[in-house]
Structures are given as structure tokens and as C-alpha cells.
Short mmCIF file of C-alpha atoms and ligand atoms in Angstrom, two decimals:
data_model
loop_
_atom_site.label_atom_id
_atom_site.label_comp_id
_atom_site.label_asym_id
_atom_site.label_seq_id
_atom_site.Cartn_x
_atom_site.Cartn_y
_atom_site.Cartn_z
CA MET A 21 -15.07 -41.21 7.82
CA ARG A 22 -13.33 -40.36 4.57
CA TYR A 23 -11.74 -37.12 3.49
CA PHE A 24 -11.90 -35.57 0.05
CA SER A 25 -9.77 -32.88 -1.54
CA LEU A 26 -11.25 -29.43 -1.98
CA ASN A 27 -9.65 -29.37 -5.43
CA TYR A 28 -11.83 -32.42 -6.27
CA ASN A 29 -9.05 -34.12 -8.16
CA SER A 30 -7.70 -36.69 -5.70
CA LYS A 31 -9.01 -39.94 -4.30
CA ASN A 32 -10.97 -39.89 -1.04
CA THR A 33 -8.91 -41.19 1.82
CA LEU A 34 -8.97 -42.20 5.50
CA PHE A 35 -7.74 -40.20 8.52
CA GLN A 36 -4.35 -41.89 8.66
CA ASP A 37 -3.53 -41.21 5.04
CA ALA A 38 -4.82 -37.62 5.14
CA VAL A 39 -2.65 -36.89 8.19
CA LYS A 40 0.44 -38.48 6.68
CA LYS A 41 -0.02 -36.58 3.41
CA GLY A 42 -1.06 -33.24 4.91
CA LEU A 43 -2.17 -31.85 1.56
CA ALA A 44 -3.97 -33.94 -1.09
CA PRO A 45 -1.94 -34.86 -4.22
CA ASP A 46 -3.91 -32.27 -6.24
CA ARG A 47 -2.79 -29.59 -3.72
CA GLY A 48 -6.28 -29.35 -2.26
CA LEU A 49 -7.04 -29.26 1.45
CA TYR A 50 -8.70 -32.34 2.88
CA PHE A 51 -12.26 -32.00 4.16
CA PRO A 52 -14.45 -34.64 5.87
CA GLU A 53 -17.10 -36.13 3.57
CA ARG A 54 -19.76 -35.25 6.15
CA ILE A 55 -19.93 -33.22 9.35
CA PRO A 56 -21.09 -35.49 12.16
CA LYS A 57 -23.87 -34.24 14.45
CA LEU A 58 -23.65 -34.69 18.21
CA SER A 59 -26.80 -35.76 20.03
CA LYS A 60 -28.99 -33.66 22.31
CA SER A 61 -28.04 -35.94 25.21
CA PHE A 62 -24.37 -35.12 24.58
CA PHE A 63 -25.07 -31.41 25.06
CA ASP A 64 -27.46 -31.95 27.98
CA GLY A 65 -24.78 -33.90 29.81
CA ILE A 66 -21.76 -31.90 28.70
CA ASP A 67 -21.14 -30.22 32.06
CA LYS A 68 -21.08 -33.59 33.80
CA MET A 69 -18.52 -35.13 31.44
CA SER A 70 -14.77 -34.88 32.01
CA ILE A 71 -12.95 -32.78 29.44
CA PRO A 72 -11.09 -35.76 27.90
CA GLU A 73 -14.36 -37.72 27.65
CA MET A 74 -16.01 -34.77 25.92
CA ALA A 75 -13.07 -34.25 23.55
CA TYR A 76 -12.98 -37.96 22.75
CA ARG A 77 -16.62 -37.92 21.71
CA VAL A 78 -16.06 -34.83 19.55
CA ILE A 79 -13.08 -36.19 17.62
CA LYS A 80 -13.99 -39.90 17.50
CA PRO A 81 -16.30 -39.73 14.43
CA TYR A 82 -13.48 -38.11 12.43
CA ILE A 83 -11.06 -40.92 13.20
CA GLY A 84 -13.24 -44.02 13.28
CA ASN A 85 -11.24 -47.13 14.12
CA GLN A 86 -7.96 -45.77 12.91
CA ILE A 87 -6.91 -45.05 16.49
CA PHE A 88 -8.41 -47.33 19.17
CA LYS A 89 -10.37 -46.01 22.09
CA ASP A 90 -7.78 -46.26 24.87
CA LYS A 91 -5.05 -44.71 22.76
CA LEU A 92 -7.30 -41.90 21.55
CA MET A 93 -8.39 -41.17 25.14
CA GLU A 94 -4.72 -41.01 26.13
CA ILE A 95 -3.94 -38.63 23.25
CA VAL A 96 -6.79 -36.21 24.05
CA SER A 97 -6.02 -36.30 27.79
CA GLU A 98 -2.37 -35.40 27.20
CA THR A 99 -3.28 -32.79 24.58
CA LEU A 100 -5.63 -30.94 26.94
CA ASP A 101 -3.53 -31.25 30.06
CA PHE A 102 -3.77 -27.56 31.02
CA ASP A 103 -6.39 -24.92 31.85
CA PHE A 104 -8.71 -22.95 29.52
CA PRO A 105 -10.10 -20.24 31.82
CA ILE A 106 -12.48 -17.46 30.76
CA ILE A 107 -11.61 -14.12 32.36
CA GLU A 108 -14.42 -11.55 32.72
CA ILE A 109 -13.55 -8.23 31.09
CA THR A 110 -17.04 -6.71 31.34
CA ASN A 111 -20.47 -8.13 32.20
CA ASP A 112 -20.96 -9.38 28.69
CA ILE A 113 -17.39 -9.95 27.45
CA GLY A 114 -14.92 -12.62 28.49
CA ALA A 115 -11.40 -13.55 27.35
CA LEU A 116 -10.91 -17.26 26.69
CA GLU A 117 -7.27 -17.85 27.57
CA LEU A 118 -5.76 -20.42 25.26
CA PHE A 119 -2.14 -19.87 26.30
CA HIS A 120 -1.66 -22.12 29.29
CA GLY A 121 0.15 -24.79 27.26
CA PRO A 122 3.93 -25.22 27.00
CA THR A 123 4.60 -22.59 24.29
CA LEU A 124 1.97 -20.08 25.47
CA ALA A 125 -0.23 -20.00 22.38
CA PHE A 126 -3.39 -21.84 21.31
CA LYS A 127 -1.43 -23.76 18.70
CA ASP A 128 -0.19 -26.09 21.44
CA VAL A 129 -3.54 -27.87 21.31
CA GLY A 130 -3.45 -28.78 17.62
CA ALA A 131 0.29 -29.43 17.63
CA ARG A 132 0.23 -31.72 20.67
CA PHE A 133 -2.67 -33.71 19.25
CA MET A 134 -1.07 -34.03 15.83
CA ALA A 135 2.36 -35.02 17.17
CA ARG A 136 0.90 -37.80 19.30
CA ALA A 137 -1.52 -39.02 16.62
CA LEU A 138 1.10 -39.08 13.87
CA GLY A 139 3.73 -40.64 16.15
CA HIS A 140 1.24 -43.38 16.98
CA LEU A 141 0.09 -43.97 13.39
CA ASN A 142 3.69 -44.27 12.25
CA GLU A 143 4.90 -46.41 15.15
CA THR A 144 4.93 -49.71 13.32
CA SER A 145 6.25 -48.28 10.06
CA LYS A 146 9.92 -48.35 9.10
CA GLU A 147 9.62 -45.18 7.07
CA LYS A 148 10.68 -41.86 8.47
CA ILE A 149 8.29 -38.95 8.10
CA THR A 150 9.42 -35.37 7.60
CA VAL A 151 7.06 -32.71 8.89
CA LEU A 152 7.44 -29.47 6.97
CA VAL A 153 5.84 -26.43 8.46
CA ALA A 154 5.67 -22.69 7.74
CA THR A 155 5.19 -20.34 10.67
CA SER A 156 4.02 -16.76 11.05
CA GLY A 157 5.30 -16.94 14.62
CA ASP A 158 3.58 -19.31 17.00
CA THR A 159 3.10 -22.49 14.98
CA GLY A 160 6.84 -23.13 14.89
CA GLY A 161 7.26 -23.18 18.65
CA ALA A 162 4.16 -25.28 19.25
CA VAL A 163 5.10 -27.81 16.57
CA ALA A 164 8.72 -27.99 17.74
CA ASN A 165 7.61 -28.57 21.32
CA GLY A 166 4.91 -31.08 20.34
CA PHE A 167 7.15 -33.21 18.13
CA LEU A 168 10.39 -32.99 20.11
CA GLY A 169 11.82 -36.46 20.59
CA ILE A 170 9.01 -38.28 18.74
CA LYS A 171 10.56 -41.30 17.07
CA GLY A 172 10.51 -41.69 13.30
CA ILE A 173 9.62 -38.04 12.68
CA ASN A 174 11.86 -35.15 11.67
CA VAL A 175 10.54 -31.60 11.71
CA ILE A 176 11.63 -28.69 9.52
CA ILE A 177 10.27 -25.26 10.37
CA LEU A 178 10.37 -22.34 7.91
CA TYR A 179 9.97 -18.86 9.34
CA PRO A 180 10.26 -15.37 7.83
CA LYS A 181 13.58 -13.85 8.87
CA GLY A 182 13.24 -10.81 11.13
CA LYS A 183 9.44 -10.95 11.14
CA ILE A 184 8.74 -12.95 14.27
CA SER A 185 9.39 -11.94 17.86
CA GLU A 186 12.60 -12.84 19.71
CA ILE A 187 10.69 -15.18 22.00
CA GLN A 188 8.96 -16.91 19.11
CA GLU A 189 12.31 -17.38 17.39
CA LYS A 190 13.89 -18.84 20.52
CA GLN A 191 11.05 -21.33 20.88
CA LEU A 192 11.65 -22.84 17.48
CA THR A 193 15.43 -22.56 17.05
CA THR A 194 16.76 -23.83 20.38
CA LEU A 195 15.51 -27.39 20.75
CA GLY A 196 17.81 -29.41 18.46
CA GLN A 197 17.28 -33.19 18.26
CA ASN A 198 14.71 -33.93 15.52
CA ILE A 199 13.82 -30.26 15.04
CA THR A 200 15.48 -28.06 12.36
CA ALA A 201 14.70 -24.36 11.87
CA MET A 202 15.20 -22.45 8.59
CA LYS A 203 15.00 -18.68 8.32
CA VAL A 204 13.62 -17.59 4.98
CA ASP A 205 14.44 -14.32 3.30
CA GLY A 206 10.78 -13.30 2.78
CA VAL A 207 7.35 -13.10 4.42
CA PHE A 208 5.11 -15.84 5.83
CA ASP A 209 3.32 -16.40 2.52
CA ASP A 210 6.70 -17.16 0.90
CA CYS A 211 7.32 -19.81 3.55
CA GLN A 212 3.86 -21.26 3.04
CA GLU A 213 4.37 -21.31 -0.73
CA MET A 214 7.67 -23.20 -0.36
CA VAL A 215 5.96 -25.82 1.78
CA LYS A 216 3.21 -26.27 -0.79
CA THR A 217 5.76 -26.48 -3.61
CA ALA A 218 7.78 -29.14 -1.79
CA PHE A 219 4.69 -31.31 -1.47
CA LEU A 220 4.21 -31.36 -5.20
CA ASP A 221 7.82 -31.63 -6.24
CA PRO A 222 8.36 -34.92 -8.12
CA ALA A 223 12.05 -34.70 -7.17
CA LEU A 224 10.98 -35.25 -3.56
CA SER A 225 8.70 -38.23 -4.19
CA GLU A 226 10.97 -40.46 -2.09
CA VAL A 227 10.75 -38.17 0.94
CA ASN A 228 7.65 -38.76 3.09
CA LEU A 229 6.57 -35.19 3.64
CA THR A 230 3.64 -33.96 5.63
CA SER A 231 2.52 -30.59 6.95
CA ALA A 232 1.87 -29.51 10.53
CA ASN A 233 0.11 -26.31 9.52
CA SER A 234 -3.61 -26.09 10.04
CA ILE A 235 -4.00 -27.44 6.52
CA ASN A 236 -3.31 -30.81 8.20
CA ILE A 237 -6.58 -32.21 9.56
CA ALA A 238 -4.81 -33.46 12.71
CA ARG A 239 -3.76 -29.88 13.53
CA TRP A 240 -7.00 -28.29 12.45
CA LEU A 241 -9.78 -30.45 13.92
CA PRO A 242 -8.58 -30.67 17.57
CA GLN A 243 -8.93 -26.88 17.68
CA MET A 244 -12.66 -27.57 18.06
CA PHE A 245 -12.02 -28.80 21.61
CA TYR A 246 -11.74 -25.46 23.36
CA TYR A 247 -14.96 -24.12 21.85
CA PHE A 248 -16.67 -27.06 23.53
CA ILE A 249 -14.73 -26.42 26.75
CA ALA A 250 -15.81 -22.76 26.69
CA TYR A 251 -19.45 -23.67 26.02
CA ARG A 252 -19.33 -26.11 28.91
CA SER A 253 -18.35 -23.37 31.34
CA LEU A 254 -20.70 -20.70 29.89
CA LYS A 255 -23.79 -22.87 29.46
CA SER A 256 -25.36 -21.82 32.75
CA LYS A 257 -25.38 -18.15 31.68
CA ASN A 258 -28.26 -18.96 29.32
CA LYS A 259 -27.12 -16.33 26.88
CA LYS A 260 -26.52 -16.41 23.16
CA LEU A 261 -22.80 -16.93 22.61
CA VAL A 262 -20.70 -14.98 20.14
CA PHE A 263 -17.05 -15.88 19.56
CA SER A 264 -14.57 -13.42 18.13
CA VAL A 265 -11.49 -15.14 16.76
CA PRO A 266 -8.30 -13.22 15.94
CA SER A 267 -7.61 -14.73 12.53
CA GLY A 268 -4.67 -15.14 10.19
CA ASN A 269 -4.68 -18.43 8.33
CA PHE A 270 -8.30 -19.03 9.49
CA GLY A 271 -7.73 -22.53 10.86
CA ASN A 272 -8.85 -21.62 14.36
CA ILE A 273 -12.12 -19.94 13.40
CA CYS A 274 -12.85 -22.63 10.83
CA ALA A 275 -12.56 -25.24 13.61
CA GLY A 276 -15.02 -23.19 15.68
CA ILE A 277 -17.49 -23.11 12.82
CA MET A 278 -17.09 -26.90 12.41
CA ALA A 279 -17.90 -27.31 16.12
CA GLN A 280 -21.03 -25.24 15.59
CA GLN A 281 -22.01 -27.34 12.58
CA MET A 282 -21.70 -30.42 14.82
CA GLY A 283 -24.40 -28.85 16.98
CA LEU A 284 -22.48 -26.69 19.46
CA PRO A 285 -24.82 -23.80 20.37
CA ILE A 286 -22.79 -20.80 19.24
CA ASP A 287 -24.86 -17.99 17.79
CA HIS A 288 -22.29 -16.13 15.76
CA PHE A 289 -18.60 -15.96 14.82
CA ILE A 290 -16.52 -12.88 14.18
CA ALA A 291 -13.37 -13.06 12.10
CA SER A 292 -11.25 -10.28 13.55
CA THR A 293 -8.20 -9.44 11.49
CA ASN A 294 -5.46 -6.86 11.29
CA VAL A 295 -4.97 -5.01 7.99
CA ASN A 296 -4.43 -8.38 6.26
CA ASP A 297 -8.15 -8.41 5.62
CA ALA A 298 -8.94 -10.67 2.65
CA VAL A 299 -11.86 -12.32 4.46
CA PRO A 300 -13.56 -9.21 5.91
CA ARG A 301 -13.32 -7.70 2.40
CA TYR A 302 -14.88 -10.84 0.96
CA LEU A 303 -17.76 -10.67 3.43
CA GLU A 304 -18.33 -7.07 2.42
CA THR A 305 -18.01 -7.35 -1.34
CA GLY A 306 -18.46 -11.03 -2.23
CA ALA A 307 -15.15 -10.99 -4.08
CA TYR A 308 -12.12 -12.83 -2.77
CA TYR A 309 -8.88 -11.30 -3.83
CA PRO A 310 -5.89 -11.82 -1.57
CA LYS A 311 -3.23 -9.14 -1.31
CA PRO A 312 0.45 -9.32 -0.38
CA THR A 313 1.10 -9.68 3.35
CA LEU A 314 1.54 -6.53 5.44
CA GLN A 315 3.55 -6.52 8.64
CA THR A 316 1.72 -5.63 11.86
CA ILE A 317 2.12 -5.89 15.64
CA SER A 318 -0.22 -8.90 15.62
CA ASN A 319 2.32 -10.78 13.52
CA ALA A 320 0.83 -14.27 13.87
CA MET A 321 -2.08 -12.95 11.79
CA ASP A 322 0.07 -11.48 9.03
CA VAL A 323 -1.34 -13.71 6.33
CA GLY A 324 -2.36 -12.25 2.98
CA ASN A 325 -3.98 -15.37 1.56
CA PRO A 326 -5.45 -17.54 4.31
CA SER A 327 -5.27 -21.26 3.49
CA ASN A 328 -8.35 -22.33 5.38
CA PHE A 329 -10.74 -19.92 3.70
CA VAL A 330 -11.66 -22.62 1.17
CA ARG A 331 -12.80 -24.83 4.05
CA ILE A 332 -15.08 -22.09 5.35
CA GLN A 333 -16.52 -21.65 1.88
CA LYS A 334 -17.13 -25.40 1.72
CA ILE A 335 -18.98 -25.43 5.05
CA PHE A 336 -21.44 -22.91 3.60
CA ASN A 337 -21.37 -24.43 0.10
CA ASN A 338 -20.13 -21.12 -1.32
CA ASP A 339 -23.35 -19.41 -0.29
CA LEU A 340 -22.40 -15.91 0.87
CA VAL A 341 -25.84 -15.21 2.37
CA LYS A 342 -25.67 -18.36 4.50
CA MET A 343 -22.11 -17.53 5.51
CA LYS A 344 -22.98 -14.02 6.63
CA LYS A 345 -25.71 -15.32 8.95
CA ILE A 346 -23.03 -17.10 10.97
CA LEU A 347 -19.89 -15.09 10.25
CA SER A 348 -19.00 -11.41 10.35
CA GLY A 349 -15.57 -9.95 9.69
CA PHE A 350 -13.84 -6.76 10.81
CA ARG A 351 -10.34 -5.41 10.27
CA PHE A 352 -8.30 -3.19 12.57
CA THR A 353 -5.10 -1.20 12.29
CA ASP A 354 -2.16 -1.35 14.69
CA GLN A 355 -3.30 1.97 16.07
CA ASP A 356 -6.78 0.56 16.83
CA THR A 357 -5.11 -2.47 18.41
CA LYS A 358 -2.94 -0.43 20.77
CA LYS A 359 -5.92 1.69 21.77
CA ALA A 360 -7.88 -1.47 22.55
CA MET A 361 -5.04 -2.87 24.68
CA LYS A 362 -5.11 0.34 26.70
CA GLU A 363 -8.91 0.29 26.97
CA ILE A 364 -9.04 -3.32 28.15
CA HIS A 365 -6.36 -2.58 30.73
CA LYS A 366 -8.16 0.52 31.92
CA ILE A 367 -11.61 -1.03 32.34
CA SER A 368 -10.55 -4.37 33.82
CA GLY A 369 -6.84 -4.37 34.63
CA TYR A 370 -6.43 -7.18 32.11
CA VAL A 371 -3.29 -7.31 29.97
CA ALA A 372 -4.24 -8.49 26.50
CA ASP A 373 -1.72 -9.31 23.79
CA PRO A 374 -2.16 -7.60 20.39
CA HIS A 375 -3.99 -10.61 18.89
CA GLY A 376 -6.50 -10.85 21.72
CA ALA A 377 -7.01 -7.09 21.51
CA VAL A 378 -8.00 -7.43 17.84
CA GLY A 379 -10.52 -10.08 18.94
CA TYR A 380 -11.93 -7.71 21.57
CA LEU A 381 -12.35 -4.99 18.95
CA GLY A 382 -14.30 -7.36 16.72
CA LEU A 383 -16.76 -8.09 19.52
CA LYS A 384 -17.25 -4.42 20.28
CA GLU A 385 -17.91 -3.67 16.62
CA TYR A 386 -20.45 -6.47 16.42
CA PHE A 387 -22.16 -5.40 19.64
CA LEU A 388 -22.79 -1.91 18.22
CA ASN A 389 -25.74 -3.26 16.28
CA GLN A 390 -27.06 -6.09 18.45
CA LYS A 391 -26.89 -6.58 22.14
CA GLU A 392 -29.85 -8.73 23.00
CA ASN A 393 -28.93 -11.22 25.73
CA LEU A 394 -25.53 -11.87 24.17
CA TYR A 395 -22.30 -12.99 25.78
CA GLY A 396 -19.17 -12.34 23.77
CA VAL A 397 -15.97 -14.32 24.06
CA PHE A 398 -12.74 -13.23 22.42
CA LEU A 399 -9.97 -15.76 22.13
CA GLU A 400 -6.79 -14.72 23.90
CA THR A 401 -4.62 -16.68 21.52
CA ALA A 402 -1.21 -16.05 23.10
CA HIS A 403 0.29 -14.92 26.38
CA PRO A 404 1.20 -11.19 26.34
CA SER A 405 4.83 -12.00 27.20
CA LYS A 406 5.24 -13.49 23.71
CA PHE A 407 4.89 -9.95 22.38
CA LEU A 408 6.82 -8.35 25.17
CA ASP A 409 8.04 -5.18 23.48
CA SER A 410 4.73 -4.04 22.03
CA VAL A 411 2.79 -4.91 25.19
CA ASN A 412 5.26 -3.23 27.56
CA GLN A 413 5.50 -0.13 25.39
CA THR A 414 1.77 0.21 24.79
CA LEU A 415 0.71 -0.31 28.38
CA ASN A 416 3.78 1.20 29.97
CA LEU A 417 4.36 -1.73 32.28
CA GLU A 418 6.51 -4.83 32.59
CA VAL A 419 4.79 -8.08 31.77
CA GLN A 420 5.93 -11.01 33.89
CA ILE A 421 7.56 -13.76 31.86
CA PRO A 422 6.31 -17.21 32.91
CA ASN A 423 9.02 -19.60 34.10
CA ARG A 424 8.50 -22.06 31.30
CA LEU A 425 9.46 -19.31 28.90
CA LYS A 426 12.48 -18.04 30.84
CA GLU A 427 14.18 -21.38 30.41
CA THR A 428 13.76 -21.20 26.62
CA LEU A 429 15.13 -17.67 26.56
CA SER A 430 18.40 -18.76 28.12
CA ARG A 431 19.20 -21.11 25.21
CA ASN A 432 21.17 -20.44 22.00
CA LYS A 433 19.41 -20.06 18.67
CA PHE A 434 20.37 -22.12 15.65
CA SER A 435 18.80 -21.90 12.21
CA ILE A 436 19.74 -22.41 8.56
CA PRO A 437 19.29 -19.32 6.36
CA ILE A 438 17.65 -19.97 2.97
CA LYS A 439 16.73 -17.68 0.09
CA ASP A 440 14.62 -19.77 -2.22
CA TYR A 441 12.90 -23.08 -2.77
CA SER A 442 15.88 -24.82 -4.38
CA GLU A 443 17.84 -24.54 -1.15
CA LEU A 444 15.03 -26.23 0.73
CA ARG A 445 14.88 -29.00 -1.86
CA ASP A 446 18.63 -29.58 -1.69
CA TYR A 447 18.42 -29.88 2.06
CA LEU A 448 15.55 -32.37 1.89
CA LEU A 449 17.41 -34.50 -0.64
CA ASN A 450 20.44 -34.86 1.61
C1 LIG B 518 -1.69 -18.43 14.71
C2 LIG B 518 -2.21 -17.34 15.55
C3 LIG B 518 -3.38 -16.64 15.20
C4 LIG B 518 -4.13 -16.92 13.93
O1 LIG B 518 -4.74 -18.20 13.94
P1 LIG B 518 -5.25 -18.83 12.55
O2 LIG B 518 -5.74 -20.18 12.90
O3 LIG B 518 -4.05 -18.88 11.67
O4 LIG B 518 -6.29 -17.94 12.02
C5 LIG B 518 -3.84 -15.67 16.06
N1 LIG B 518 -3.18 -15.36 17.19
C6 LIG B 518 -2.05 -15.99 17.55
C7 LIG B 518 -1.35 -15.57 18.78
C8 LIG B 518 -1.53 -17.00 16.75
O5 LIG B 518 -0.41 -17.61 17.10
#
């Protein structure tokens, strides 16, 4: 399998090179030259396969021989070494919990896969790799945790100062070793822009930079795994499946759509956003015009200009009619979100975090017009304790903090404040 740049101005390249580069030299995102199809026998036997076996068969065509079978099996087994339960909220709505990994958000899956794959691909090389990553909240912690102690790789995490939760900040500023955190005077899009600029900066040509955002194919593609895991446990319902994905940078939902294009029987996707609604507006009007980022209580989705949107457009070959058959989009305010958290709690006793609640709202909106034999899944993308203040205040309760998080909270934060790109460059050159 080769990967091409969605700016169409770079050479096609193999998995290893695309992962090490992160972004193509022309600043485009890499995309596989074809989307492999899984066989009918794969889906017929899916509930009899182990999860690692299933994941191996999903990701294998994207990697070819660049990672050998035993190693790749080991990587997927370690990556998926926790539970992905679906909790019933109503008869036709379930919450797919993606937060049972070490940093309590779905990004653990992509980050753990990428850290292991990149560590392995760089094992025999003498060159050090620097992973540069921008975070709207949860990526930083997942990437820090995934890469901690991996030889030959340094990680620099940029996060918007004062715009992520205390717990998120602790998760990315307290590990030390090969992990460095920088707090940027700005919003997430400023952080993301700095990362993109660094990649193209000729002054940094000697530094081997890559990205651990979902623009990197090794972060993005493994996110397909839990759509397959969910299908595997819902198959016996014999209902049409609809997935609502709380979306910010659109890597997660784009991975789901890829899984569907590989043959996974998912009927429809819903992009559920907060007021940062570039994609729902596009689906409505056919015009894509990003706006500056607004701050919300679902902060990991505070993205004004989602990077992965170009990949979604590519999947549908820029055909809006085709796209709308598979994808709907809805936006919700903080007020809607809080109301939904209360509603979910009232009808089921379930404590949803603000991101999951946005996903729930998207399903409800979609169900208004069609209800025929459907089962809706919203992705519970993070544990409610990661957004402690807004969850406790909204639901008037005290969320239990899992032990693995308590330990992180007891540590001291350390980060380097930066104001603009030149400070990042100076740091990278030293
Ligand atoms: C990152 C994140 C999202 C958004 O995911 P994208 O892939 O960027 O669309 C949603 N919820 C939580 C909790 C997140 O951490």
C-alpha cells in the first residue's frame, strides 16, 4: 500500500515513511491509494475471532510487509489491552465507552498504536525522531503516556494555555523523561498552525520531525478498531447501526467512515459538534468556510478548522450528495449539552461527559426523522472525571476519580511557556 498527499504535490510513499513524516512535504495529509475491502467471510466470522486477530486483519493491508506479522500482532494486542463496553441508555441507544485506557480518552488507542509502531520502525536507526503534537486537551495526555520511555523518540506537546482542564494539563505536564510540554498563548488552532509551520520550516530540515495528531496515519487508522469491536458486539441485534461521533478535528469519525468503506455494516454516521460547526454548516450549505475557534465545555472539540475534513471529502470524491447519504451533521450549544447530560442521567442513571452528551444529542436529532429498526451508538470519548467541574456542577453530584488518574493528580506540573512560532523553532534548534 502506498500513500499519496491530498495536496497532490508530493511523491507517493510507504507506511514507514508516511508515519515518520507525519505530513507530506507539500503540507498535504497522507491518504491510502486505495481502500481495501474485507471479505464476507471476515464479517461472517467476526464474532468468533479474538479482538487482536480482528484488528490485525483490519490494519494489515495498510502496512503490508513494513511490520512483520508477529510484531504487528503484538502491537495491536498491547494497543487494545482494555475494554470497550457498550452501555444501554435506552432500548435503541447505547454509549460506546472508549475511555478505559490509561489516560481515560479514546485517543489512547491511536497514540498507543503509533508509539509502538514508530518505536519499532525506528529501532535500527541511529537518528532521533522528534514528535511534535498540538492538543485541544486529550491528545497530549494520550501521546505522552503512549510514548513515555520509548527509545530514540522525543515528544513535544503544545497546548493552549488556560484552555484545557486541570486533569488534562496534569496528564501531559507531569511525566518528564522524553516528554516536554509547552503552553502556548493562544487557542488550539494556533498550536496546530505552529506544528504545521515547523514541518515546513527549512531551518529545521536537520530535525526529524513527525506529528502524533490524527493527521499522522498511524494515529488515525487504528481508530477504526473500535468501530469493528462495537459491530462485533452489536451484530446479533440485527438492526441498522448509526454511529454518532462527537467531533473536533474529525479524525475519529473519518476513521469510522474508512471502516465502513472497508465493508463494515454501518448505516449512517453523525458528526456531532459544539458551536465549532464548520462541517455541519458545510453539510447544510455546501460551502466550507472555517471560523475562529470558540471555547466551550466540550473543549476537546474546540476546533475551528478540522484537519481531517479533507480526508472525508476524499472518501466521497468531493461529492456532497454521496457524502450526505452516509453523513449528517448537527451542532449544539453548551446549554443544549448540559440539558442532555441531565436528561441522560435522569432516564438511565448514566453519567455522560460533555463530549458524549453532544454525541447523544446528535443521535436524538437524527432519530426525529427516521426510526426504522435502528440502533444508535454514541461514542463516549472520555471519562466524565476528566471534565470534573462541569460534570459535577451540571449533575449536582461528585464523580468518582479512577485510581489511575489520582496518581497523576498528585504530581507537579512542568511546562515551557511560549508566545509564538520563533520560540518553538529556537527550542527545536537547541
Ligand atoms: C479529541 C476528542 C474529541 C474529538 O475527536 P476528533 O477525532 O478530533 O474529532 C472528542 N471528544 C474527546 C473527549 C476528545 O478527546
